[in-house]
Amino acid sequence: MKNVLLNALSGPAVAGIILSVIPLVFSSALTYLTVAYEPVIAQFNGWEWLGLTAACCLTSAFALTPPTFLALIFGYFLGWNSLLPLFALNMICILLVNRMVNWVDQDRFVRFIEQNPKARNVLERIREQELKVIFFAKLSPVLPFAVINLVFALSGARLRNILLGGFLGMIPRTFIAVWTALQAKEIRTLVEDPNAGSWTQISVGLLLLASVIGLYAVLNRTLNR
C-alpha cells in the first residue's frame, strides 16, 4: 500500500500538485502585501514598475504568480497603461519556461511518448493543429498558466506557435482583468473577489465556453480524421 501511494504521488502527480497549490499560497501572501502597502505601491515610478515586471517574469515562470492575478493588480494601479508590461511579462515568461524545459528535458519526454506508435500518431496529428490547440488552451480562464506552459514545452510544440498562440489567447483574458480592475473601488475587494461583477462573470464564462468548444472541435476533427 505504501509503495502504491508513493508511486501515485511521484513524478507528474507531484509536479501537478506543486504547480496548482504554490500559486494559491504565493498569491495569498502577495494579496496581503498589496493591501497593506497600497499607498506605497500607488507612488511607484516607471523604473520601480519596470523592476516589478522583471521580478514577476521570474515568479510567473516558476508558477508563483498567475498572470491573471498580476493583471488585476497592474490594472488597478496603472489602468490601460498596464497592457504593455503585462503582454511583455507573459511572453517573456513563456519563453523562459520553454528554454528551461528544453535545457533540462532535452526532448526525453517526447521520445518516451513516441515509443508507443498510437501515442506518436496522436501527437503528430495534434502538432498539425498545435497553434489552434495552444490558442484555445490559453484562452481558458481555468487552466493553470504554468501547467499549460510546461505541457506545451514538454510536448515539443514549436516555440513560434507557443508564443503566437499564447499571445492571442491571453489578449481577451488580460483585457477583462484590466477592465475589472478599473471598476474596483478598493484593492482588497478586487483581489479577494475579482469576479464579483455580473459582467465579469459573464465574460469569464464566455471565455471558458469558447475554450472548451474550440478545443473539442479542433481535437475531435484532428483525431478522427
mmCIF file with all atom_site columns, C-alpha atoms in Angstrom:
data_model
loop_
_atom_site.group_PDB
_atom_site.id
_atom_site.type_symbol
_atom_site.label_atom_id
_atom_site.label_alt_id
_atom_site.label_comp_id
_atom_site.label_asym_id
_atom_site.label_entity_id
_atom_site.label_seq_id
_atom_site.pdbx_PDB_ins_code
_atom_site.Cartn_x
_atom_site.Cartn_y
_atom_site.Cartn_z
_atom_site.occupancy
_atom_site.B_iso_or_equiv
_atom_site.pdbx_formal_charge
_atom_site.auth_seq_id
_atom_site.auth_comp_id
_atom_site.auth_asym_id
_atom_site.auth_atom_id
_atom_site.pdbx_PDB_model_num
ATOM 1   C CA . MET A 1 1   ? 0.000   0.000  0.000   1.00 0.00 ? 1   MET A CA 1
ATOM 2   C CA . LYS A 1 2   ? 2.848   2.321  0.876   1.00 0.00 ? 2   LYS A CA 1
ATOM 3   C CA . ASN A 1 3   ? 4.552   1.656  -2.467  1.00 0.00 ? 3   ASN A CA 1
ATOM 4   C CA . VAL A 1 4   ? 1.301   2.294  -4.361  1.00 0.00 ? 4   VAL A CA 1
ATOM 5   C CA . LEU A 1 5   ? 0.873   5.603  -2.564  1.00 0.00 ? 5   LEU A CA 1
ATOM 6   C CA . LEU A 1 6   ? 4.454   6.627  -3.281  1.00 0.00 ? 6   LEU A CA 1
ATOM 7   C CA . ASN A 1 7   ? 4.060   5.763  -6.956  1.00 0.00 ? 7   ASN A CA 1
ATOM 8   C CA . ALA A 1 8   ? 0.820   7.728  -7.161  1.00 0.00 ? 8   ALA A CA 1
ATOM 9   C CA . LEU A 1 9   ? 2.497   10.767 -5.632  1.00 0.00 ? 9   LEU A CA 1
ATOM 10  C CA . SER A 1 10  ? 5.625   10.643 -7.733  1.00 0.00 ? 10  SER A CA 1
ATOM 11  C CA . GLY A 1 11  ? 6.731   12.444 -10.854 1.00 0.00 ? 11  GLY A CA 1
ATOM 12  C CA . PRO A 1 12  ? 3.983   14.270 -12.781 1.00 0.00 ? 12  PRO A CA 1
ATOM 13  C CA . ALA A 1 13  ? 1.482   13.955 -9.925  1.00 0.00 ? 13  ALA A CA 1
ATOM 14  C CA . VAL A 1 14  ? 3.769   15.812 -7.522  1.00 0.00 ? 14  VAL A CA 1
ATOM 15  C CA . ALA A 1 15  ? 4.583   18.413 -10.175 1.00 0.00 ? 15  ALA A CA 1
ATOM 16  C CA . GLY A 1 16  ? 0.892   18.959 -10.843 1.00 0.00 ? 16  GLY A CA 1
ATOM 17  C CA . ILE A 1 17  ? 0.126   19.399 -7.145  1.00 0.00 ? 17  ILE A CA 1
ATOM 18  C CA . ILE A 1 18  ? 3.002   21.838 -6.699  1.00 0.00 ? 18  ILE A CA 1
ATOM 19  C CA . LEU A 1 19  ? 2.060   23.890 -9.752  1.00 0.00 ? 19  LEU A CA 1
ATOM 20  C CA . SER A 1 20  ? -1.541  24.109 -8.530  1.00 0.00 ? 20  SER A CA 1
ATOM 21  C CA . VAL A 1 21  ? -1.002  24.784 -4.810  1.00 0.00 ? 21  VAL A CA 1
ATOM 22  C CA . ILE A 1 22  ? 2.030   27.098 -4.802  1.00 0.00 ? 22  ILE A CA 1
ATOM 23  C CA . PRO A 1 23  ? 0.338   29.879 -6.829  1.00 0.00 ? 23  PRO A CA 1
ATOM 24  C CA . LEU A 1 24  ? -2.535  29.955 -4.318  1.00 0.00 ? 24  LEU A CA 1
ATOM 25  C CA . VAL A 1 25  ? -0.172  30.294 -1.358  1.00 0.00 ? 25  VAL A CA 1
ATOM 26  C CA . PHE A 1 26  ? 2.062   32.882 -3.015  1.00 0.00 ? 26  PHE A CA 1
ATOM 27  C CA . SER A 1 27  ? -0.907  34.866 -4.327  1.00 0.00 ? 27  SER A CA 1
ATOM 28  C CA . SER A 1 28  ? -2.377  34.983 -0.814  1.00 0.00 ? 28  SER A CA 1
ATOM 29  C CA . ALA A 1 29  ? 0.863   36.439 0.516   1.00 0.00 ? 29  ALA A CA 1
ATOM 30  C CA . LEU A 1 30  ? 1.004   38.895 -2.376  1.00 0.00 ? 30  LEU A CA 1
ATOM 31  C CA . THR A 1 31  ? -2.600  39.902 -1.705  1.00 0.00 ? 31  THR A CA 1
ATOM 32  C CA . TYR A 1 32  ? -1.739  40.730 1.893   1.00 0.00 ? 32  TYR A CA 1
ATOM 33  C CA . LEU A 1 33  ? 1.299   42.805 0.893   1.00 0.00 ? 33  LEU A CA 1
ATOM 34  C CA . THR A 1 34  ? -0.633  44.650 -1.819  1.00 0.00 ? 34  THR A CA 1
ATOM 35  C CA . VAL A 1 35  ? -3.460  45.571 0.556   1.00 0.00 ? 35  VAL A CA 1
ATOM 36  C CA . ALA A 1 36  ? -1.076  46.530 3.368   1.00 0.00 ? 36  ALA A CA 1
ATOM 37  C CA . TYR A 1 37  ? 1.172   48.685 1.187   1.00 0.00 ? 37  TYR A CA 1
ATOM 38  C CA . GLU A 1 38  ? -1.342  50.069 -1.307  1.00 0.00 ? 38  GLU A CA 1
ATOM 39  C CA . PRO A 1 39  ? -0.330  53.753 -0.720  1.00 0.00 ? 39  PRO A CA 1
ATOM 40  C CA . VAL A 1 40  ? 3.332   52.875 -1.277  1.00 0.00 ? 40  VAL A CA 1
ATOM 41  C CA . ILE A 1 41  ? 2.670   50.916 -4.480  1.00 0.00 ? 41  ILE A CA 1
ATOM 42  C CA . ALA A 1 42  ? 0.481   53.732 -5.793  1.00 0.00 ? 42  ALA A CA 1
ATOM 43  C CA . GLN A 1 43  ? 3.558   56.008 -5.687  1.00 0.00 ? 43  GLN A CA 1
ATOM 44  C CA . PHE A 1 44  ? 5.792   53.701 -7.729  1.00 0.00 ? 44  PHE A CA 1
ATOM 45  C CA . ASN A 1 45  ? 7.604   55.385 -10.619 1.00 0.00 ? 45  ASN A CA 1
ATOM 46  C CA . GLY A 1 46  ? 8.320   53.908 -14.049 1.00 0.00 ? 46  GLY A CA 1
ATOM 47  C CA . TRP A 1 47  ? 11.601  52.292 -13.015 1.00 0.00 ? 47  TRP A CA 1
ATOM 48  C CA . GLU A 1 48  ? 10.018  50.653 -10.000 1.00 0.00 ? 48  GLU A CA 1
ATOM 49  C CA . TRP A 1 49  ? 7.232   49.218 -12.157 1.00 0.00 ? 49  TRP A CA 1
ATOM 50  C CA . LEU A 1 50  ? 9.861   48.003 -14.618 1.00 0.00 ? 50  LEU A CA 1
ATOM 51  C CA . GLY A 1 51  ? 11.715  46.232 -11.811 1.00 0.00 ? 51  GLY A CA 1
ATOM 52  C CA . LEU A 1 52  ? 8.469   44.737 -10.519 1.00 0.00 ? 52  LEU A CA 1
ATOM 53  C CA . THR A 1 53  ? 7.593   43.494 -14.017 1.00 0.00 ? 53  THR A CA 1
ATOM 54  C CA . ALA A 1 54  ? 11.011  41.839 -14.330 1.00 0.00 ? 54  ALA A CA 1
ATOM 55  C CA . ALA A 1 55  ? 10.575  40.168 -10.945 1.00 0.00 ? 55  ALA A CA 1
ATOM 56  C CA . CYS A 1 56  ? 7.104   38.967 -11.905 1.00 0.00 ? 56  CYS A CA 1
ATOM 57  C CA . CYS A 1 57  ? 8.515   37.407 -15.086 1.00 0.00 ? 57  CYS A CA 1
ATOM 58  C CA . LEU A 1 58  ? 10.553  35.104 -12.856 1.00 0.00 ? 58  LEU A CA 1
ATOM 59  C CA . THR A 1 59  ? 7.783   34.403 -10.335 1.00 0.00 ? 59  THR A CA 1
ATOM 60  C CA . SER A 1 60  ? 5.337   33.577 -13.132 1.00 0.00 ? 60  SER A CA 1
ATOM 61  C CA . ALA A 1 61  ? 7.891   31.352 -14.869 1.00 0.00 ? 61  ALA A CA 1
ATOM 62  C CA . PHE A 1 62  ? 8.272   29.374 -11.632 1.00 0.00 ? 62  PHE A CA 1
ATOM 63  C CA . ALA A 1 63  ? 4.490   29.143 -11.111 1.00 0.00 ? 63  ALA A CA 1
ATOM 64  C CA . LEU A 1 64  ? 4.395   31.531 -8.153  1.00 0.00 ? 64  LEU A CA 1
ATOM 65  C CA . THR A 1 65  ? 2.152   34.262 -9.572  1.00 0.00 ? 65  THR A CA 1
ATOM 66  C CA . PRO A 1 66  ? -0.693  33.598 -12.048 1.00 0.00 ? 66  PRO A CA 1
ATOM 67  C CA . PRO A 1 67  ? -0.619  36.262 -14.800 1.00 0.00 ? 67  PRO A CA 1
ATOM 68  C CA . THR A 1 68  ? -4.365  36.954 -14.487 1.00 0.00 ? 68  THR A CA 1
ATOM 69  C CA . PHE A 1 69  ? -3.856  37.808 -10.820 1.00 0.00 ? 69  PHE A CA 1
ATOM 70  C CA . LEU A 1 70  ? -0.991  40.132 -11.771 1.00 0.00 ? 70  LEU A CA 1
ATOM 71  C CA . ALA A 1 71  ? -3.194  41.714 -14.441 1.00 0.00 ? 71  ALA A CA 1
ATOM 72  C CA . LEU A 1 72  ? -5.694  42.659 -11.741 1.00 0.00 ? 72  LEU A CA 1
ATOM 73  C CA . ILE A 1 73  ? -3.015  44.319 -9.604  1.00 0.00 ? 73  ILE A CA 1
ATOM 74  C CA . PHE A 1 74  ? -1.256  46.052 -12.506 1.00 0.00 ? 74  PHE A CA 1
ATOM 75  C CA . GLY A 1 75  ? -4.585  47.154 -13.942 1.00 0.00 ? 75  GLY A CA 1
ATOM 76  C CA . TYR A 1 76  ? -5.729  48.587 -10.605 1.00 0.00 ? 76  TYR A CA 1
ATOM 77  C CA . PHE A 1 77  ? -2.660  50.808 -10.271 1.00 0.00 ? 77  PHE A CA 1
ATOM 78  C CA . LEU A 1 78  ? -1.767  51.510 -13.927 1.00 0.00 ? 78  LEU A CA 1
ATOM 79  C CA . GLY A 1 79  ? -5.070  51.209 -15.779 1.00 0.00 ? 79  GLY A CA 1
ATOM 80  C CA . TRP A 1 80  ? -4.781  50.580 -19.510 1.00 0.00 ? 80  TRP A CA 1
ATOM 81  C CA . ASN A 1 81  ? -1.094  51.542 -19.328 1.00 0.00 ? 81  ASN A CA 1
ATOM 82  C CA . SER A 1 82  ? -0.564  48.119 -17.757 1.00 0.00 ? 82  SER A CA 1
ATOM 83  C CA . LEU A 1 83  ? -1.267  46.267 -21.022 1.00 0.00 ? 83  LEU A CA 1
ATOM 84  C CA . LEU A 1 84  ? 2.237   46.642 -22.469 1.00 0.00 ? 84  LEU A CA 1
ATOM 85  C CA . PRO A 1 85  ? 4.104   45.371 -19.376 1.00 0.00 ? 85  PRO A CA 1
ATOM 86  C CA . LEU A 1 86  ? 1.553   42.579 -18.943 1.00 0.00 ? 86  LEU A CA 1
ATOM 87  C CA . PHE A 1 87  ? 1.928   41.382 -22.535 1.00 0.00 ? 87  PHE A CA 1
ATOM 88  C CA . ALA A 1 88  ? 5.724   41.570 -22.238 1.00 0.00 ? 88  ALA A CA 1
ATOM 89  C CA . LEU A 1 89  ? 5.604   39.718 -18.921 1.00 0.00 ? 89  LEU A CA 1
ATOM 90  C CA . ASN A 1 90  ? 3.574   36.863 -20.376 1.00 0.00 ? 90  ASN A CA 1
ATOM 91  C CA . MET A 1 91  ? 5.726   36.465 -23.470 1.00 0.00 ? 91  MET A CA 1
ATOM 92  C CA . ILE A 1 92  ? 8.995   36.528 -21.515 1.00 0.00 ? 92  ILE A CA 1
ATOM 93  C CA . CYS A 1 93  ? 7.595   34.023 -19.028 1.00 0.00 ? 93  CYS A CA 1
ATOM 94  C CA . ILE A 1 94  ? 6.532   31.610 -21.793 1.00 0.00 ? 94  ILE A CA 1
ATOM 95  C CA . LEU A 1 95  ? 9.972   31.930 -23.379 1.00 0.00 ? 95  LEU A CA 1
ATOM 96  C CA . LEU A 1 96  ? 11.771  31.315 -20.072 1.00 0.00 ? 96  LEU A CA 1
ATOM 97  C CA . VAL A 1 97  ? 9.725   28.200 -19.321 1.00 0.00 ? 97  VAL A CA 1
ATOM 98  C CA . ASN A 1 98  ? 10.273  26.838 -22.819 1.00 0.00 ? 98  ASN A CA 1
ATOM 99  C CA . ARG A 1 99  ? 14.038  27.373 -22.681 1.00 0.00 ? 99  ARG A CA 1
ATOM 100 C CA . MET A 1 100 ? 14.377  25.897 -19.186 1.00 0.00 ? 100 MET A CA 1
ATOM 101 C CA . VAL A 1 101 ? 12.325  22.814 -20.066 1.00 0.00 ? 101 VAL A CA 1
ATOM 102 C CA . ASN A 1 102 ? 14.278  22.236 -23.278 1.00 0.00 ? 102 ASN A CA 1
ATOM 103 C CA . TRP A 1 103 ? 17.553  22.598 -21.393 1.00 0.00 ? 103 TRP A CA 1
ATOM 104 C CA . VAL A 1 104 ? 16.542  20.161 -18.633 1.00 0.00 ? 104 VAL A CA 1
ATOM 105 C CA . ASP A 1 105 ? 14.402  17.692 -20.586 1.00 0.00 ? 105 ASP A CA 1
ATOM 106 C CA . GLN A 1 106 ? 16.199  17.703 -23.976 1.00 0.00 ? 106 GLN A CA 1
ATOM 107 C CA . ASP A 1 107 ? 13.202  16.011 -25.654 1.00 0.00 ? 107 ASP A CA 1
ATOM 108 C CA . ARG A 1 108 ? 13.365  12.937 -23.397 1.00 0.00 ? 108 ARG A CA 1
ATOM 109 C CA . PHE A 1 109 ? 9.647   13.195 -22.622 1.00 0.00 ? 109 PHE A CA 1
ATOM 110 C CA . VAL A 1 110 ? 8.689   13.336 -26.301 1.00 0.00 ? 110 VAL A CA 1
ATOM 111 C CA . ARG A 1 111 ? 10.944  10.404 -27.167 1.00 0.00 ? 111 ARG A CA 1
ATOM 112 C CA . PHE A 1 112 ? 9.382   8.397  -24.333 1.00 0.00 ? 112 PHE A CA 1
ATOM 113 C CA . ILE A 1 113 ? 5.838   9.135  -25.584 1.00 0.00 ? 113 ILE A CA 1
ATOM 114 C CA . GLU A 1 114 ? 6.760   8.373  -29.187 1.00 0.00 ? 114 GLU A CA 1
ATOM 115 C CA . GLN A 1 115 ? 7.849   4.847  -28.250 1.00 0.00 ? 115 GLN A CA 1
ATOM 116 C CA . ASN A 1 116 ? 4.155   3.998  -28.360 1.00 0.00 ? 116 ASN A CA 1
ATOM 117 C CA . PRO A 1 117 ? 3.018   4.026  -32.028 1.00 0.00 ? 117 PRO A CA 1
ATOM 118 C CA . LYS A 1 118 ? -0.549  5.063  -31.167 1.00 0.00 ? 118 LYS A CA 1
ATOM 119 C CA . ALA A 1 119 ? 0.620   7.887  -28.911 1.00 0.00 ? 119 ALA A CA 1
ATOM 120 C CA . ARG A 1 120 ? 3.075   9.030  -31.580 1.00 0.00 ? 120 ARG A CA 1
ATOM 121 C CA . ASN A 1 121 ? 0.303   9.098  -34.169 1.00 0.00 ? 121 ASN A CA 1
ATOM 122 C CA . VAL A 1 122 ? -1.948  11.166 -31.889 1.00 0.00 ? 122 VAL A CA 1
ATOM 123 C CA . LEU A 1 123 ? 0.880   13.580 -31.079 1.00 0.00 ? 123 LEU A CA 1
ATOM 124 C CA . GLU A 1 124 ? 1.712   14.049 -34.757 1.00 0.00 ? 124 GLU A CA 1
ATOM 125 C CA . ARG A 1 125 ? -1.920  14.822 -35.600 1.00 0.00 ? 125 ARG A CA 1
ATOM 126 C CA . ILE A 1 126 ? -2.182  17.347 -32.780 1.00 0.00 ? 126 ILE A CA 1
ATOM 127 C CA . ARG A 1 127 ? 1.029   19.034 -33.932 1.00 0.00 ? 127 ARG A CA 1
ATOM 128 C CA . GLU A 1 128 ? -0.636  19.754 -37.266 1.00 0.00 ? 128 GLU A CA 1
ATOM 129 C CA . GLN A 1 129 ? -3.137  21.945 -35.393 1.00 0.00 ? 129 GLN A CA 1
ATOM 130 C CA . GLU A 1 130 ? -0.939  22.953 -32.457 1.00 0.00 ? 130 GLU A CA 1
ATOM 131 C CA . LEU A 1 131 ? -1.400  26.706 -32.948 1.00 0.00 ? 131 LEU A CA 1
ATOM 132 C CA . LYS A 1 132 ? -5.174  26.335 -32.569 1.00 0.00 ? 132 LYS A CA 1
ATOM 133 C CA . VAL A 1 133 ? -4.783  23.968 -29.603 1.00 0.00 ? 133 VAL A CA 1
ATOM 134 C CA . ILE A 1 134 ? -2.422  26.401 -27.851 1.00 0.00 ? 134 ILE A CA 1
ATOM 135 C CA . PHE A 1 135 ? -4.710  29.355 -28.549 1.00 0.00 ? 135 PHE A CA 1
ATOM 136 C CA . PHE A 1 136 ? -7.832  27.727 -27.111 1.00 0.00 ? 136 PHE A CA 1
ATOM 137 C CA . ALA A 1 137 ? -5.909  26.326 -24.128 1.00 0.00 ? 137 ALA A CA 1
ATOM 138 C CA . LYS A 1 138 ? -4.512  29.789 -23.341 1.00 0.00 ? 138 LYS A CA 1
ATOM 139 C CA . LEU A 1 139 ? -7.961  31.304 -23.792 1.00 0.00 ? 139 LEU A CA 1
ATOM 140 C CA . SER A 1 140 ? -9.333  29.238 -20.911 1.00 0.00 ? 140 SER A CA 1
ATOM 141 C CA . PRO A 1 141 ? -9.590  31.167 -17.613 1.00 0.00 ? 141 PRO A CA 1
ATOM 142 C CA . VAL A 1 142 ? -9.373  27.962 -15.559 1.00 0.00 ? 142 VAL A CA 1
ATOM 143 C CA . LEU A 1 143 ? -6.352  26.119 -16.980 1.00 0.00 ? 143 LEU A CA 1
ATOM 144 C CA . PRO A 1 144 ? -3.265  26.974 -14.850 1.00 0.00 ? 144 PRO A CA 1
ATOM 145 C CA . PHE A 1 145 ? -0.838  29.202 -16.758 1.00 0.00 ? 145 PHE A CA 1
ATOM 146 C CA . ALA A 1 146 ? 2.308   27.445 -15.514 1.00 0.00 ? 146 ALA A CA 1
ATOM 147 C CA . VAL A 1 147 ? 0.970   23.942 -16.158 1.00 0.00 ? 147 VAL A CA 1
ATOM 148 C CA . ILE A 1 148 ? -0.025  24.808 -19.731 1.00 0.00 ? 148 ILE A CA 1
ATOM 149 C CA . ASN A 1 149 ? 3.400   26.332 -20.427 1.00 0.00 ? 149 ASN A CA 1
ATOM 150 C CA . LEU A 1 150 ? 5.068   23.209 -19.058 1.00 0.00 ? 150 LEU A CA 1
ATOM 151 C CA . VAL A 1 151 ? 2.876   20.832 -21.062 1.00 0.00 ? 151 VAL A CA 1
ATOM 152 C CA . PHE A 1 152 ? 3.448   22.594 -24.375 1.00 0.00 ? 152 PHE A CA 1
ATOM 153 C CA . ALA A 1 153 ? 7.186   22.860 -23.754 1.00 0.00 ? 153 ALA A CA 1
ATOM 154 C CA . LEU A 1 154 ? 7.400   19.132 -22.943 1.00 0.00 ? 154 LEU A CA 1
ATOM 155 C CA . SER A 1 155 ? 5.263   18.178 -25.954 1.00 0.00 ? 155 SER A CA 1
ATOM 156 C CA . GLY A 1 156 ? 7.831   19.585 -28.366 1.00 0.00 ? 156 GLY A CA 1
ATOM 157 C CA . ALA A 1 157 ? 5.485   22.231 -29.781 1.00 0.00 ? 157 ALA A CA 1
ATOM 158 C CA . ARG A 1 158 ? 7.194   24.832 -31.941 1.00 0.00 ? 158 ARG A CA 1
ATOM 159 C CA . LEU A 1 159 ? 8.223   27.909 -29.972 1.00 0.00 ? 159 LEU A CA 1
ATOM 160 C CA . ARG A 1 160 ? 6.751   30.223 -32.614 1.00 0.00 ? 160 ARG A CA 1
ATOM 161 C CA . ASN A 1 161 ? 3.328   28.621 -32.179 1.00 0.00 ? 161 ASN A CA 1
ATOM 162 C CA . ILE A 1 162 ? 3.618   28.651 -28.389 1.00 0.00 ? 162 ILE A CA 1
ATOM 163 C CA . LEU A 1 163 ? 4.400   32.369 -28.370 1.00 0.00 ? 163 LEU A CA 1
ATOM 164 C CA . LEU A 1 164 ? 1.825   33.334 -31.006 1.00 0.00 ? 164 LEU A CA 1
ATOM 165 C CA . GLY A 1 165 ? -0.929  31.110 -29.604 1.00 0.00 ? 165 GLY A CA 1
ATOM 166 C CA . GLY A 1 166 ? -0.135  32.265 -26.083 1.00 0.00 ? 166 GLY A CA 1
ATOM 167 C CA . PHE A 1 167 ? -0.216  35.928 -27.077 1.00 0.00 ? 167 PHE A CA 1
ATOM 168 C CA . LEU A 1 168 ? -3.506  35.678 -28.955 1.00 0.00 ? 168 LEU A CA 1
ATOM 169 C CA . GLY A 1 169 ? -5.109  33.593 -26.219 1.00 0.00 ? 169 GLY A CA 1
ATOM 170 C CA . MET A 1 170 ? -4.107  35.950 -23.413 1.00 0.00 ? 170 MET A CA 1
ATOM 171 C CA . ILE A 1 171 ? -5.434  39.125 -25.091 1.00 0.00 ? 171 ILE A CA 1
ATOM 172 C CA . PRO A 1 172 ? -9.109  38.747 -24.076 1.00 0.00 ? 172 PRO A CA 1
ATOM 173 C CA . ARG A 1 173 ? -8.215  37.445 -20.596 1.00 0.00 ? 173 ARG A CA 1
ATOM 174 C CA . THR A 1 174 ? -5.889  40.375 -19.970 1.00 0.00 ? 174 THR A CA 1
ATOM 175 C CA . PHE A 1 175 ? -8.362  42.974 -21.234 1.00 0.00 ? 175 PHE A CA 1
ATOM 176 C CA . ILE A 1 176 ? -11.101 41.543 -18.997 1.00 0.00 ? 176 ILE A CA 1
ATOM 177 C CA . ALA A 1 177 ? -8.782  41.530 -15.958 1.00 0.00 ? 177 ALA A CA 1
ATOM 178 C CA . VAL A 1 178 ? -7.661  45.131 -16.504 1.00 0.00 ? 178 VAL A CA 1
ATOM 179 C CA . TRP A 1 179 ? -11.213 46.321 -17.143 1.00 0.00 ? 179 TRP A CA 1
ATOM 180 C CA . THR A 1 180 ? -12.344 44.572 -13.947 1.00 0.00 ? 180 THR A CA 1
ATOM 181 C CA . ALA A 1 181 ? -9.524  46.252 -12.026 1.00 0.00 ? 181 ALA A CA 1
ATOM 182 C CA . LEU A 1 182 ? -10.550 49.676 -13.322 1.00 0.00 ? 182 LEU A CA 1
ATOM 183 C CA . GLN A 1 183 ? -14.056 49.192 -11.927 1.00 0.00 ? 183 GLN A CA 1
ATOM 184 C CA . ALA A 1 184 ? -12.827 48.299 -8.442  1.00 0.00 ? 184 ALA A CA 1
ATOM 185 C CA . LYS A 1 185 ? -13.233 50.832 -5.655  1.00 0.00 ? 185 LYS A CA 1
ATOM 186 C CA . GLU A 1 186 ? -10.512 49.304 -3.472  1.00 0.00 ? 186 GLU A CA 1
ATOM 187 C CA . ILE A 1 187 ? -7.731  46.775 -3.947  1.00 0.00 ? 187 ILE A CA 1
ATOM 188 C CA . ARG A 1 188 ? -8.922  44.450 -1.163  1.00 0.00 ? 188 ARG A CA 1
ATOM 189 C CA . THR A 1 189 ? -12.305 43.862 -2.812  1.00 0.00 ? 189 THR A CA 1
ATOM 190 C CA . LEU A 1 190 ? -10.644 43.335 -6.195  1.00 0.00 ? 190 LEU A CA 1
ATOM 191 C CA . VAL A 1 191 ? -8.098  40.697 -5.196  1.00 0.00 ? 191 VAL A CA 1
ATOM 192 C CA . GLU A 1 192 ? -10.386 38.846 -2.775  1.00 0.00 ? 192 GLU A CA 1
ATOM 193 C CA . ASP A 1 193 ? -13.354 38.611 -5.164  1.00 0.00 ? 193 ASP A CA 1
ATOM 194 C CA . PRO A 1 194 ? -12.275 39.562 -8.708  1.00 0.00 ? 194 PRO A CA 1
ATOM 195 C CA . ASN A 1 195 ? -15.387 38.022 -10.312 1.00 0.00 ? 195 ASN A CA 1
ATOM 196 C CA . ALA A 1 196 ? -17.920 39.853 -8.164  1.00 0.00 ? 196 ALA A CA 1
ATOM 197 C CA . GLY A 1 197 ? -19.382 41.840 -11.069 1.00 0.00 ? 197 GLY A CA 1
ATOM 198 C CA . SER A 1 198 ? -22.005 40.183 -13.242 1.00 0.00 ? 198 SER A CA 1
ATOM 199 C CA . TRP A 1 199 ? -20.329 41.456 -16.431 1.00 0.00 ? 199 TRP A CA 1
ATOM 200 C CA . THR A 1 200 ? -17.032 39.900 -15.357 1.00 0.00 ? 200 THR A CA 1
ATOM 201 C CA . GLN A 1 201 ? -18.710 36.597 -14.542 1.00 0.00 ? 201 GLN A CA 1
ATOM 202 C CA . ILE A 1 202 ? -20.404 36.527 -17.936 1.00 0.00 ? 202 ILE A CA 1
ATOM 203 C CA . SER A 1 203 ? -17.132 37.355 -19.716 1.00 0.00 ? 203 SER A CA 1
ATOM 204 C CA . VAL A 1 204 ? -15.204 34.643 -17.874 1.00 0.00 ? 204 VAL A CA 1
ATOM 205 C CA . GLY A 1 205 ? -17.986 32.159 -18.608 1.00 0.00 ? 205 GLY A CA 1
ATOM 206 C CA . LEU A 1 206 ? -17.918 33.034 -22.302 1.00 0.00 ? 206 LEU A CA 1
ATOM 207 C CA . LEU A 1 207 ? -14.130 32.601 -22.440 1.00 0.00 ? 207 LEU A CA 1
ATOM 208 C CA . LEU A 1 208 ? -14.415 29.215 -20.764 1.00 0.00 ? 208 LEU A CA 1
ATOM 209 C CA . LEU A 1 209 ? -17.176 28.151 -23.150 1.00 0.00 ? 209 LEU A CA 1
ATOM 210 C CA . ALA A 1 210 ? -15.216 29.313 -26.199 1.00 0.00 ? 210 ALA A CA 1
ATOM 211 C CA . SER A 1 211 ? -12.124 27.494 -24.971 1.00 0.00 ? 211 SER A CA 1
ATOM 212 C CA . VAL A 1 212 ? -13.950 24.204 -24.351 1.00 0.00 ? 212 VAL A CA 1
ATOM 213 C CA . ILE A 1 213 ? -15.840 24.309 -27.668 1.00 0.00 ? 213 ILE A CA 1
ATOM 214 C CA . GLY A 1 214 ? -12.717 25.312 -29.580 1.00 0.00 ? 214 GLY A CA 1
ATOM 215 C CA . LEU A 1 215 ? -10.532 22.587 -28.067 1.00 0.00 ? 215 LEU A CA 1
ATOM 216 C CA . TYR A 1 216 ? -13.224 19.964 -28.593 1.00 0.00 ? 216 TYR A CA 1
ATOM 217 C CA . ALA A 1 217 ? -13.770 20.967 -32.226 1.00 0.00 ? 217 ALA A CA 1
ATOM 218 C CA . VAL A 1 218 ? -10.059 21.055 -33.086 1.00 0.00 ? 218 VAL A CA 1
ATOM 219 C CA . LEU A 1 219 ? -9.112  17.854 -31.269 1.00 0.00 ? 219 LEU A CA 1
ATOM 220 C CA . ASN A 1 220 ? -12.197 15.938 -32.395 1.00 0.00 ? 220 ASN A CA 1
ATOM 221 C CA . ARG A 1 221 ? -11.662 16.870 -36.026 1.00 0.00 ? 221 ARG A CA 1
ATOM 222 C CA . THR A 1 222 ? -7.915  16.183 -35.840 1.00 0.00 ? 222 THR A CA 1
ATOM 223 C CA . LEU A 1 223 ? -8.063  12.818 -34.047 1.00 0.00 ? 223 LEU A CA 1
ATOM 224 C CA . ASN A 1 224 ? -10.981 11.434 -36.062 1.00 0.00 ? 224 ASN A CA 1
ATOM 225 C CA . ARG A 1 225 ? -9.514  12.020 -39.491 1.00 0.00 ? 225 ARG A CA 1
#
